[in-house]
Coordinates of C-alpha atoms in Angstrom, one line a residue:
Chain A
M1 CA -28.7 90.4 18.6
K2 CA -31.6 89.6 16.3
V3 CA -33.1 86.3 15.1
H4 CA -34.8 86.3 11.7
I5 CA -37.0 83.2 11.3
L6 CA -37.1 82.2 7.6
G7 CA -38.9 78.9 8.2
C8 CA -40.0 77.0 11.2
Y9 CA -42.3 74.3 10.1
S10 CA -41.4 70.6 10.0
A11 CA -41.0 68.1 7.2
T12 CA -42.0 69.8 3.9
P13 CA -42.2 73.2 2.3
R14 CA -45.8 74.2 1.6
A15 CA -47.7 77.1 0.0
L16 CA -47.5 79.3 3.1
T17 CA -44.9 77.7 5.3
N18 CA -41.2 77.0 5.1
P19 CA -38.9 74.3 6.4
T20 CA -36.1 75.3 8.9
A21 CA -33.9 78.2 8.3
Q22 CA -33.0 81.2 10.3
V23 CA -30.4 84.0 10.4
L24 CA -28.8 85.1 13.6
E25 CA -27.6 88.6 13.5
I26 CA -24.9 88.9 16.2
R27 CA -22.1 91.4 16.5
N28 CA -22.2 92.2 12.8
H29 CA -22.2 88.6 11.7
L30 CA -25.1 87.1 9.8
F31 CA -25.1 83.4 10.6
L32 CA -27.4 81.2 8.6
I33 CA -28.6 78.3 10.6
D34 CA -30.1 75.4 8.6
C35 CA -31.2 75.8 5.0
G36 CA -34.3 73.9 4.0
E37 CA -35.7 74.1 0.4
G38 CA -36.6 77.6 -0.5
T39 CA -34.3 79.4 2.0
Q40 CA -32.8 81.6 -0.8
V41 CA -36.3 82.8 -1.6
Q42 CA -37.0 83.5 2.1
L43 CA -33.8 85.4 2.3
R44 CA -35.0 87.6 -0.6
K45 CA -38.5 88.1 0.8
N46 CA -37.1 89.0 4.2
K47 CA -34.6 91.4 2.5
I48 CA -31.5 89.9 4.1
K49 CA -28.4 90.8 2.2
F50 CA -27.0 87.5 0.7
S51 CA -23.5 88.9 0.5
R52 CA -23.3 89.4 4.3
I53 CA -23.7 85.7 4.9
N54 CA -20.2 84.1 5.3
H55 CA -21.1 81.2 7.6
V56 CA -23.8 78.5 7.3
F57 CA -24.4 76.1 10.2
I58 CA -26.3 72.9 9.2
S59 CA -27.8 70.9 12.2
H60 CA -28.4 67.6 10.3
L61 CA -28.9 66.1 6.9
H62 CA -32.6 65.7 6.8
G63 CA -34.0 67.4 3.7
D64 CA -36.1 70.0 5.6
H65 CA -32.8 71.3 7.1
F66 CA -30.5 71.3 4.1
F67 CA -32.1 70.8 0.7
G68 CA -31.9 74.5 0.1
L69 CA -28.1 74.6 0.4
P70 CA -27.1 73.4 -3.2
G71 CA -29.3 76.2 -4.6
L72 CA -28.0 78.9 -2.3
V73 CA -24.4 78.0 -3.0
S74 CA -25.2 78.1 -6.8
T75 CA -26.9 81.5 -6.5
F76 CA -24.0 82.9 -4.7
R77 CA -21.9 82.0 -7.8
L78 CA -24.5 83.6 -10.2
L79 CA -24.3 86.8 -8.0
G80 CA -20.6 86.9 -8.6
R81 CA -19.5 86.2 -5.0
K82 CA -15.8 86.3 -4.4
K83 CA -15.7 86.0 -0.6
E84 CA -15.2 82.7 1.3
L85 CA -18.2 80.8 2.4
H86 CA -17.9 78.5 5.3
I87 CA -20.2 75.6 5.8
Y88 CA -20.4 73.7 9.1
G89 CA -22.3 70.5 9.0
P90 CA -22.3 66.7 9.5
K91 CA -19.8 64.5 7.6
G92 CA -21.2 63.9 4.0
I93 CA -22.3 67.5 3.4
K94 CA -19.2 68.2 1.4
E95 CA -19.7 65.2 -0.9
A96 CA -23.4 66.0 -1.4
I97 CA -22.9 69.7 -2.3
T98 CA -19.8 69.1 -4.5
L99 CA -21.6 66.3 -6.4
M100 CA -24.5 68.6 -7.1
L101 CA -22.2 71.3 -8.4
K102 CA -20.1 68.8 -10.4
L103 CA -23.0 67.4 -12.3
G104 CA -23.9 70.9 -13.4
D105 CA -20.3 71.7 -14.2
S106 CA -21.0 74.7 -12.0
W107 CA -18.0 75.2 -9.7
T108 CA -18.1 78.2 -7.4
T109 CA -16.2 81.3 -8.3
Y110 CA -15.4 81.8 -4.6
P111 CA -13.7 79.7 -1.9
L112 CA -16.3 77.2 -0.6
L113 CA -14.9 75.8 2.7
F114 CA -16.5 72.8 4.5
H115 CA -16.0 72.1 8.2
E116 CA -17.4 68.6 8.6
L117 CA -18.6 67.6 12.1
G118 CA -18.5 64.2 13.6
S119 CA -17.8 64.5 17.2
K120 CA -20.2 63.1 19.8
G121 CA -19.2 65.8 22.3
S122 CA -19.5 69.6 22.1
E123 CA -16.8 71.4 20.0
L124 CA -15.8 74.9 19.5
I125 CA -16.2 75.3 15.8
F126 CA -15.9 79.1 15.3
E127 CA -14.2 81.9 17.1
D128 CA -13.2 85.4 16.3
D129 CA -12.7 88.5 18.5
K130 CA -16.4 89.0 19.0
V131 CA -18.2 85.6 19.0
T132 CA -17.8 81.9 19.6
V133 CA -19.8 79.1 18.3
E134 CA -19.9 75.7 19.9
T135 CA -21.9 72.6 18.9
I136 CA -24.6 71.1 21.2
P137 CA -24.9 67.3 20.6
L138 CA -28.6 66.6 20.0
K139 CA -30.4 63.2 20.1
H140 CA -32.3 62.7 16.8
R141 CA -32.8 59.9 14.3
I142 CA -29.5 60.8 12.6
Y143 CA -26.3 62.6 13.7
T144 CA -27.4 66.1 14.7
N145 CA -25.9 69.2 16.4
G146 CA -27.4 72.2 17.9
F147 CA -25.3 75.4 18.0
L148 CA -24.5 77.8 20.9
F149 CA -23.6 81.3 19.8
K150 CA -21.9 83.4 22.5
E151 CA -20.9 87.0 22.3
K152 CA -17.5 87.8 23.9
P153 CA -17.5 90.7 26.3
A154 CA -17.7 94.0 24.3
L155 CA -15.2 96.9 24.7
R156 CA -16.1 99.5 27.4
K157 CA -18.0 102.5 26.0
L158 CA -15.9 105.6 25.9
N159 CA -17.3 108.7 27.6
I160 CA -15.7 111.3 25.3
A161 CA -17.0 114.3 27.4
A162 CA -15.3 112.8 30.5
A163 CA -12.0 112.2 28.6
R164 CA -12.0 115.9 27.6
K165 CA -12.8 117.1 31.0
Y166 CA -10.0 115.1 32.6
G167 CA -7.5 116.0 29.8
V168 CA -7.0 112.5 28.5
D169 CA -5.5 112.4 25.0
K170 CA -7.2 110.4 22.2
S171 CA -4.1 108.3 21.7
Q172 CA -5.1 106.4 24.8
F173 CA -8.7 105.7 23.8
N174 CA -8.2 102.2 22.4
L175 CA -6.5 101.0 25.6
I176 CA -9.1 102.7 27.8
K177 CA -11.9 100.9 25.8
Q178 CA -10.1 97.7 26.7
G179 CA -10.2 98.6 30.4
S180 CA -7.0 100.4 31.1
D181 CA -6.9 103.6 33.2
G182 CA -6.0 106.9 31.5
T183 CA -3.4 109.6 32.2
D184 CA -3.9 113.4 32.1
T185 CA -1.5 115.9 30.7
E186 CA 0.3 116.0 34.0
G187 CA 0.8 112.3 34.3
K188 CA -2.0 111.8 36.9
T189 CA -3.9 108.5 36.6
I190 CA -7.6 108.8 35.8
F191 CA -9.4 105.6 36.7
N192 CA -11.2 103.8 33.9
E193 CA -14.6 104.0 35.6
L194 CA -14.5 107.8 35.3
L195 CA -13.8 107.6 31.5
T196 CA -16.1 104.8 30.4
H197 CA -19.6 103.3 30.6
D198 CA -20.4 99.6 31.0
P199 CA -21.0 97.9 27.6
E200 CA -24.0 95.7 27.0
P201 CA -23.4 92.4 28.6
P202 CA -22.5 89.6 26.2
K203 CA -25.5 87.7 24.9
S204 CA -26.0 84.1 23.9
Y205 CA -28.3 82.1 21.6
A206 CA -28.8 78.4 21.5
F207 CA -30.4 76.6 18.5
C208 CA -31.7 73.1 19.3
S209 CA -33.5 71.3 16.5
D210 CA -34.2 68.5 15.9
T211 CA -34.0 66.7 19.2
V212 CA -35.9 64.4 21.5
Y213 CA -36.5 65.5 25.1
D214 CA -33.0 65.3 26.6
E215 CA -32.2 66.8 30.1
G216 CA -28.6 66.3 29.2
L217 CA -28.9 69.5 27.2
V218 CA -29.4 71.6 30.3
N219 CA -25.6 71.6 30.9
F220 CA -25.1 73.3 27.6
L221 CA -27.9 75.7 27.9
R222 CA -27.7 77.0 31.4
K223 CA -28.7 80.7 31.6
V224 CA -28.5 81.3 27.8
H225 CA -30.4 84.4 26.9
V226 CA -32.4 82.9 24.1
L227 CA -33.1 79.2 23.4
Y228 CA -34.8 78.1 20.2
H229 CA -36.0 74.6 21.0
E230 CA -38.0 72.5 18.6
S231 CA -41.6 71.6 19.6
T232 CA -42.9 69.5 16.8
F233 CA -45.8 68.0 18.8
L234 CA -48.3 68.8 21.4
T235 CA -48.5 66.6 24.6
S236 CA -51.3 64.5 23.2
D237 CA -48.8 63.2 20.6
E238 CA -45.9 62.7 23.1
H239 CA -45.6 59.1 21.9
L240 CA -45.0 60.4 18.4
A241 CA -42.4 62.8 19.7
L242 CA -40.5 59.9 21.4
K243 CA -40.9 57.6 18.3
T244 CA -39.6 60.2 15.8
K245 CA -37.1 61.7 18.2
H246 CA -38.8 65.0 18.4
S247 CA -40.1 67.1 21.4
T248 CA -43.4 68.5 22.6
A249 CA -43.9 72.1 23.5
A250 CA -44.2 71.1 27.2
Q251 CA -40.8 69.3 27.0
A252 CA -39.1 72.3 25.3
A253 CA -40.5 74.4 28.2
K254 CA -39.2 71.9 30.8
I255 CA -35.7 72.2 29.3
A256 CA -36.0 76.0 29.3
K257 CA -36.9 76.0 32.9
L258 CA -34.3 73.5 34.0
A259 CA -31.6 75.6 32.2
D260 CA -33.1 78.8 33.5
V261 CA -32.9 80.5 30.1
G262 CA -34.0 84.1 29.3
T263 CA -36.5 83.4 26.6
L264 CA -37.7 80.3 24.9
I265 CA -38.6 80.4 21.2
L266 CA -40.7 77.5 20.0
G267 CA -40.6 76.2 16.3
H268 CA -40.4 73.2 14.0
Y269 CA -44.2 72.7 14.3
S270 CA -46.0 69.8 12.8
M271 CA -48.7 70.9 10.4
R272 CA -51.3 68.6 12.0
Y273 CA -52.6 71.2 14.6
G274 CA -55.0 74.0 14.0
S275 CA -53.2 76.8 15.9
L276 CA -49.7 77.8 17.1
E277 CA -51.3 79.2 20.2
L278 CA -51.7 75.6 21.5
F279 CA -48.0 75.2 21.6
K280 CA -47.6 78.4 23.5
K281 CA -50.3 77.4 26.0
E282 CA -48.8 74.0 26.7
A283 CA -45.3 75.5 27.1
E284 CA -46.5 78.3 29.4
A285 CA -47.7 75.7 31.9
H286 CA -44.0 75.0 32.6
F287 CA -42.1 78.2 31.7
D288 CA -43.1 81.9 31.7
R289 CA -41.1 83.5 28.9
V290 CA -42.3 81.7 25.8
A291 CA -42.3 83.1 22.3
L292 CA -43.7 81.5 19.1
A293 CA -41.4 81.5 16.0
D294 CA -43.2 82.1 12.7
D295 CA -41.9 82.5 9.2
G296 CA -40.8 86.1 8.5
K297 CA -40.9 87.0 12.2
V298 CA -37.8 88.9 13.6
F299 CA -36.9 88.7 17.3
D300 CA -34.9 91.7 18.4
F301 CA -32.8 91.1 21.5
S302 CA -30.8 94.3 21.4
G303 CA -30.6 96.3 24.5
N304 CA -30.3 94.8 28.0
L305 CA -32.0 91.5 28.5
S306 CA -33.3 90.2 31.8
Q307 CA -30.4 87.8 32.2
Chain B
M1 CA -53.7 68.1 -23.6
K2 CA -52.8 70.8 -21.0
V3 CA -49.5 72.4 -20.0
H4 CA -49.3 73.7 -16.5
I5 CA -46.3 76.1 -16.2
L6 CA -45.0 75.9 -12.6
G7 CA -41.9 77.9 -13.3
C8 CA -40.3 79.5 -16.4
Y9 CA -37.6 81.9 -15.3
S10 CA -34.0 81.3 -15.7
A11 CA -31.2 80.9 -13.2
T12 CA -32.5 81.3 -9.6
P13 CA -35.8 81.2 -7.7
R14 CA -36.9 84.6 -6.5
A15 CA -39.7 86.0 -4.4
L16 CA -42.2 86.0 -7.3
T17 CA -40.7 83.8 -10.0
N18 CA -39.7 80.1 -10.1
P19 CA -37.1 78.1 -12.0
T20 CA -38.1 75.6 -14.7
A21 CA -40.8 73.1 -14.0
Q22 CA -44.0 72.2 -15.8
V23 CA -46.6 69.4 -15.8
L24 CA -47.9 68.1 -19.2
E25 CA -51.4 66.5 -18.8
I26 CA -51.7 64.2 -21.7
R27 CA -54.0 61.2 -22.1
N28 CA -54.5 60.9 -18.4
H29 CA -50.8 61.1 -17.6
L30 CA -49.3 63.9 -15.5
F31 CA -45.7 64.1 -16.7
L32 CA -43.5 66.5 -14.6
I33 CA -40.8 68.1 -16.8
D34 CA -37.9 69.6 -15.0
C35 CA -37.9 70.3 -11.3
G36 CA -36.2 73.5 -10.1
E37 CA -36.0 74.3 -6.4
G38 CA -39.6 75.0 -5.1
T39 CA -41.4 72.8 -7.6
Q40 CA -43.2 70.9 -4.8
V41 CA -44.5 74.2 -3.5
Q42 CA -45.6 75.2 -7.0
L43 CA -47.4 71.9 -7.4
R44 CA -49.4 72.6 -4.2
K45 CA -50.1 76.2 -5.2
N46 CA -51.4 75.1 -8.6
K47 CA -53.4 72.3 -7.0
I48 CA -51.9 69.5 -9.0
K49 CA -52.4 66.1 -7.3
F50 CA -48.9 64.9 -6.3
S51 CA -50.1 61.3 -6.4
R52 CA -50.9 61.3 -10.1
I53 CA -47.3 62.1 -11.1
N54 CA -45.5 58.9 -11.9
H55 CA -43.0 60.1 -14.4
V56 CA -40.4 62.9 -14.1
F57 CA -38.3 64.0 -17.0
I58 CA -35.2 66.1 -16.3
S59 CA -33.5 67.9 -19.2
H60 CA -30.2 68.6 -17.6
L61 CA -28.4 68.8 -14.3
H62 CA -28.2 72.6 -13.8
G63 CA -29.6 73.6 -10.5
D64 CA -32.5 75.6 -11.9
H65 CA -33.8 72.4 -13.6
F66 CA -33.4 69.8 -10.9
F67 CA -32.6 71.1 -7.4
G68 CA -36.2 70.6 -6.4
L69 CA -36.0 66.9 -7.1
P70 CA -34.5 65.6 -3.8
G71 CA -37.3 67.5 -1.9
L72 CA -40.0 66.2 -4.1
V73 CA -38.8 62.6 -3.8
S74 CA -38.7 63.0 0.0
T75 CA -42.1 64.6 0.2
F76 CA -43.6 61.6 -1.8
R77 CA -42.2 59.4 1.0
L78 CA -43.7 61.6 3.8
L79 CA -47.1 61.4 2.0
G80 CA -46.9 57.6 2.2
R81 CA -46.5 57.0 -1.6
K82 CA -46.5 53.4 -2.6
K83 CA -46.5 53.6 -6.4
E84 CA -43.5 53.5 -8.6
L85 CA -41.9 56.8 -9.5
H86 CA -39.9 56.9 -12.7
I87 CA -37.2 59.5 -13.2
Y88 CA -35.7 60.1 -16.6
G89 CA -32.5 62.3 -16.7
P90 CA -28.8 62.5 -17.5
K91 CA -26.3 60.1 -16.1
G92 CA -25.4 61.0 -12.5
I93 CA -28.9 61.9 -11.5
K94 CA -29.3 58.6 -9.7
E95 CA -26.1 59.1 -7.7
A96 CA -27.1 62.6 -6.6
I97 CA -30.6 61.8 -5.5
T98 CA -29.7 58.6 -3.7
L99 CA -26.8 60.3 -1.9
M100 CA -29.2 63.0 -0.6
L101 CA -31.6 60.3 0.6
K102 CA -28.8 58.2 2.1
L103 CA -27.3 61.1 4.1
G104 CA -30.7 61.6 5.8
D105 CA -31.3 57.9 6.2
S106 CA -34.5 58.6 4.4
W107 CA -35.0 55.8 1.9
T108 CA -38.2 55.9 -0.1
T109 CA -41.2 53.7 0.9
Y110 CA -42.0 53.3 -2.8
P111 CA -40.0 52.0 -5.8
L112 CA -37.8 54.8 -7.2
L113 CA -36.7 53.9 -10.6
F114 CA -34.1 55.8 -12.6
H115 CA -33.7 55.8 -16.3
E116 CA -30.4 57.4 -16.9
L117 CA -29.8 59.0 -20.3
G118 CA -26.5 59.4 -22.2
S119 CA -27.2 58.9 -25.8
K120 CA -26.3 61.7 -28.3
G121 CA -29.1 60.8 -30.6
S122 CA -32.9 60.7 -30.1
E123 CA -34.2 57.7 -28.1
L124 CA -37.6 56.4 -27.4
I125 CA -37.7 56.5 -23.5
F126 CA -41.4 55.9 -22.7
E127 CA -44.2 54.1 -24.4
D128 CA -47.6 52.8 -23.4
D129 CA -50.9 52.3 -25.3
K130 CA -51.6 56.1 -25.4
V131 CA -48.4 58.0 -25.5
T132 CA -44.7 57.9 -26.6
V133 CA -41.9 60.1 -25.2
E134 CA -38.7 60.6 -27.2
T135 CA -35.6 62.6 -26.3
I136 CA -34.6 65.6 -28.4
P137 CA -30.8 66.1 -28.2
L138 CA -30.1 69.8 -27.3
K139 CA -26.9 71.8 -27.5
H140 CA -26.2 73.4 -24.1
R141 CA -23.2 73.8 -21.9
I142 CA -23.8 70.4 -20.4
Y143 CA -25.5 67.2 -21.7
T144 CA -29.1 68.1 -22.2
N145 CA -32.2 66.6 -23.7
G146 CA -35.5 68.1 -24.8
F147 CA -38.6 65.7 -24.8
L148 CA -41.1 65.0 -27.5
F149 CA -44.4 63.8 -26.2
K150 CA -46.7 62.2 -28.8
E151 CA -50.2 60.9 -28.3
K152 CA -51.0 57.7 -30.2
P153 CA -54.1 57.7 -32.4
A154 CA -57.2 57.4 -30.2
L155 CA -59.9 54.8 -30.6
R156 CA -62.7 55.8 -33.0
K157 CA -65.8 57.2 -31.3
L158 CA -68.7 54.9 -31.3
N159 CA -72.0 56.2 -32.6
I160 CA -74.4 54.2 -30.3
A161 CA -77.6 55.5 -32.1
A162 CA -76.2 54.3 -35.4
A163 CA -75.2 50.9 -33.9
R164 CA -78.8 50.5 -32.6
K165 CA -80.3 51.5 -35.9
Y166 CA -78.2 49.0 -37.9
G167 CA -78.8 46.2 -35.3
V168 CA -75.1 45.8 -34.3
D169 CA -74.7 44.0 -31.0
K170 CA -72.6 45.6 -28.2
S171 CA -70.3 42.6 -28.1
Q172 CA -68.7 44.1 -31.2
F173 CA -68.2 47.6 -29.8
N174 CA -64.5 47.2 -28.8
L175 CA -63.5 45.9 -32.2
I176 CA -65.5 48.7 -33.9
K177 CA -63.8 51.4 -31.9
Q178 CA -60.5 49.9 -33.1
G179 CA -61.7 50.3 -36.7
S180 CA -63.4 47.0 -37.6
D181 CA -66.6 46.9 -39.6
G182 CA -69.8 45.6 -37.7
T183 CA -72.3 42.9 -38.6
D184 CA -76.1 43.2 -38.2
T185 CA -78.3 40.4 -36.9
E186 CA -78.6 38.9 -40.4
G187 CA -74.8 38.7 -40.9
K188 CA -74.7 41.8 -43.2
T189 CA -71.5 44.0 -43.0
I190 CA -72.1 47.5 -41.6
F191 CA -69.1 49.6 -42.6
N192 CA -67.2 51.3 -39.8
E193 CA -67.7 54.8 -41.0
L194 CA -71.5 54.3 -40.5
L195 CA -70.9 53.3 -36.9
T196 CA -68.2 55.7 -35.7
H197 CA -67.0 59.3 -35.6
D198 CA -63.5 60.4 -36.1
P199 CA -61.6 60.7 -32.8
E200 CA -59.6 63.9 -32.1
P201 CA -56.3 63.7 -34.0
P202 CA -53.3 62.8 -31.9
K203 CA -51.4 65.8 -30.4
S204 CA -47.8 66.4 -29.7
Y205 CA -45.8 68.6 -27.4
A206 CA -42.1 69.3 -27.6
F207 CA -40.1 70.8 -24.7
C208 CA -36.8 72.4 -25.6
S209 CA -34.9 74.0 -22.8
D210 CA -32.0 74.8 -22.4
T211 CA -30.5 75.1 -25.9
V212 CA -28.5 77.4 -28.2
Y213 CA -30.1 78.2 -31.6
D214 CA -29.8 75.0 -33.5
E215 CA -31.6 74.4 -36.8
G216 CA -30.8 70.7 -36.4
L217 CA -33.8 70.7 -34.0
V218 CA -36.2 71.3 -36.9
N219 CA -36.1 67.6 -37.9
F220 CA -37.4 66.6 -34.5
L221 CA -40.0 69.3 -34.3
R222 CA -41.7 69.2 -37.7
K223 CA -45.4 70.0 -37.4
V224 CA -45.6 69.4 -33.6
H225 CA -48.8 71.0 -32.2
V226 CA -47.1 72.8 -29.4
L227 CA -43.4 73.7 -29.0
Y228 CA -42.0 75.1 -25.7
H229 CA -38.7 76.7 -26.8
E230 CA -36.5 78.6 -24.3
S231 CA -36.0 82.3 -25.0
T232 CA -33.6 83.4 -22.4
F233 CA -32.6 86.6 -24.1
L234 CA -33.7 89.4 -26.4
T235 CA -32.0 90.0 -29.7
S236 CA -29.9 92.9 -28.2
D237 CA -28.1 90.2 -26.1
E238 CA -27.8 87.6 -28.9
H239 CA -24.0 87.4 -28.1
L240 CA -24.8 86.3 -24.6
A241 CA -27.2 83.7 -25.9
L242 CA -24.4 82.3 -28.0
K243 CA -21.9 82.5 -25.2
T244 CA -24.1 80.8 -22.6
K245 CA -25.7 78.4 -25.1
H246 CA -29.2 79.8 -24.8
S247 CA -31.6 81.3 -27.4
T248 CA -33.2 84.6 -28.1
A249 CA -37.0 84.9 -28.6
A250 CA -36.4 85.6 -32.3
Q251 CA -34.3 82.5 -32.6
A252 CA -37.0 80.4 -30.9
A253 CA -39.5 81.8 -33.4
K254 CA -37.3 81.0 -36.4
I255 CA -37.1 77.4 -35.2
A256 CA -40.9 77.4 -34.8
K257 CA -41.4 78.7 -38.3
L258 CA -38.9 76.3 -39.9
A259 CA -40.6 73.4 -38.2
D260 CA -44.0 74.7 -39.0
V261 CA -45.3 74.0 -35.5
G262 CA -48.8 74.9 -34.3
T263 CA -48.1 77.1 -31.3
L264 CA -44.8 78.4 -29.9
I265 CA -44.6 78.9 -26.1
L266 CA -41.8 81.1 -24.9
G267 CA -40.1 80.7 -21.5
H268 CA -36.9 80.4 -19.5
Y269 CA -36.7 84.2 -19.4
S270 CA -33.7 86.1 -18.0
M271 CA -34.7 88.5 -15.3
R272 CA -32.9 91.4 -16.8
Y273 CA -35.7 92.8 -18.9
G274 CA -38.6 94.9 -17.9
S275 CA -41.4 93.1 -19.7
L276 CA -42.3 89.7 -21.1
E277 CA -44.1 91.5 -23.9
L278 CA -40.7 92.3 -25.4
F279 CA -40.1 88.6 -25.9
K280 CA -43.4 88.2 -27.7
K281 CA -42.9 91.2 -29.9
E282 CA -39.5 90.0 -31.1
A283 CA -40.8 86.5 -31.7
E284 CA -43.8 87.7 -33.6
A285 CA -41.6 89.3 -36.2
H286 CA -40.8 85.7 -37.3
F287 CA -43.8 83.6 -36.4
D288 CA -47.5 84.3 -35.8
R289 CA -48.6 81.9 -33.2
V290 CA -46.6 82.9 -30.1
A291 CA -47.7 82.5 -26.4
L292 CA -45.8 83.6 -23.3
A293 CA -45.4 81.1 -20.5
D294 CA -45.7 82.5 -17.0
D295 CA -45.7 80.8 -13.6
G296 CA -49.1 79.5 -12.7
K297 CA -50.4 79.7 -16.3
V298 CA -52.2 76.8 -17.8
F299 CA -52.4 76.2 -21.6
D300 CA -55.3 74.1 -22.6
F301 CA -54.9 72.4 -25.9
S302 CA -57.9 70.2 -25.7
G303 CA -60.3 70.2 -28.7
N304 CA -59.2 70.3 -32.3
L305 CA -56.0 72.2 -32.9
S306 CA -55.1 73.9 -36.2
Q307 CA -52.5 71.3 -37.0

């Protein structure tokens, strides 16, 4: 599991910083989460293969989270895309994107499928044999969702040397990877634990931006491996966080602690402060495992995590 | 008169190149012409004062010419803009921009005024005491206008030393600058040419992108000082130019020659070629005064031009 931060600054794109967009690499999926203006350029700069993105999740319809989407959808067309593209986002997103395409008489050459969200509760919005994605209802100025990505348990890892040693035929390998015992040439049962290693435990990633401080989130976030939680402000501006329905770094850390998450990644920074280290410092007063997002940064959570 | 090229590459924004946008600085106006994705970042990188832009002219509603507009309009709001912003563009542009703002519940704090264009002929769309702007109907895949910016004749330049010498009182200066003769203290007429210098002759700038080769344009472009004409392709791909309703560099130069313009600026390049110099070379076979646009380049046409 990897998280590629394409943009993690609030409000407007600037010469050196980008609005929200990130790519979650999980079990061979590349999920694009939010798509501020310039996201397609950030995808190029970060050498992420456009063609592997089949699912886009949009948290809410403020410009710094979705104004890059019409351009990305159009560029997919210019690149000759044929594969389906699925877009998950608040009601209205379909009308906006299709209007932009209609005005340019630039219909896509590929199936563009919208999954509009309107529920106030959490919903399962994506599932295949490897991953599920659920919404996390966030409290912001307009209808907003976070997203919880969970790996399903992986297949057990076959120990081929052991299978040979016990005389287990390869026709049984698929079932053994799913947990079944094997049988040797004489019909004797060979227990699964002799033939397989444990797979990596399933991981989870929660994206929560934009949101006011809300302890109600803890129920959705309990023990997730990695939490990206917005921290637009420092504590000195907590009143602004409340007013604009954003969070401070300390508040993000409090949520991380209450939910006992593995790692907290901070982002969605206001540009008014001199240093990102201030966000880290204020968060670490409440929670130990804090990381700072920055544009172009890649977080690699492959291997066994602490949780 | 200056032209700031913010972006001059066709089709999609990339790591090092930007879609169409430019700022024409003319008689104290900053006119933004087209607004591809990333234009607000290009404005910042090129240190152009956002607040001085009051008029935006959009040629057509393909993404590479207007997908930066919702973001720019939103950023003006975040910067606390109070002044009117006028947007000139094809019918539909108002619906698109207002829908994007409505979805984010992000109405502007300043008057946002749309001037929607639908005429097939040329129209005068802006006029004040210094400048006029007319549309130039272009032939492209969708409804498209170029824009012709013309300075009005400037006031005559007062020769203060001469006014003193002839005993002309300063109460007459405004009328003299407008071309009137003066009067000395004894009531004797002092001819205007003794009291003033010629002002710089009025200049003109024509923006023509996107368009197929169209000799009908020559009527609008005759003797303009500076013509920006798209040159998406080289002659080897003239069939693609015809098919996609774009032009080659040679075709742009032929129009420049037929219209006897002062300087031709090429732009809207396809990314398929190795070097911009190829565009210049092919254009120069037909017309002498060819310049290449490039992102971040500023063309300064102050002073007396050859035409």
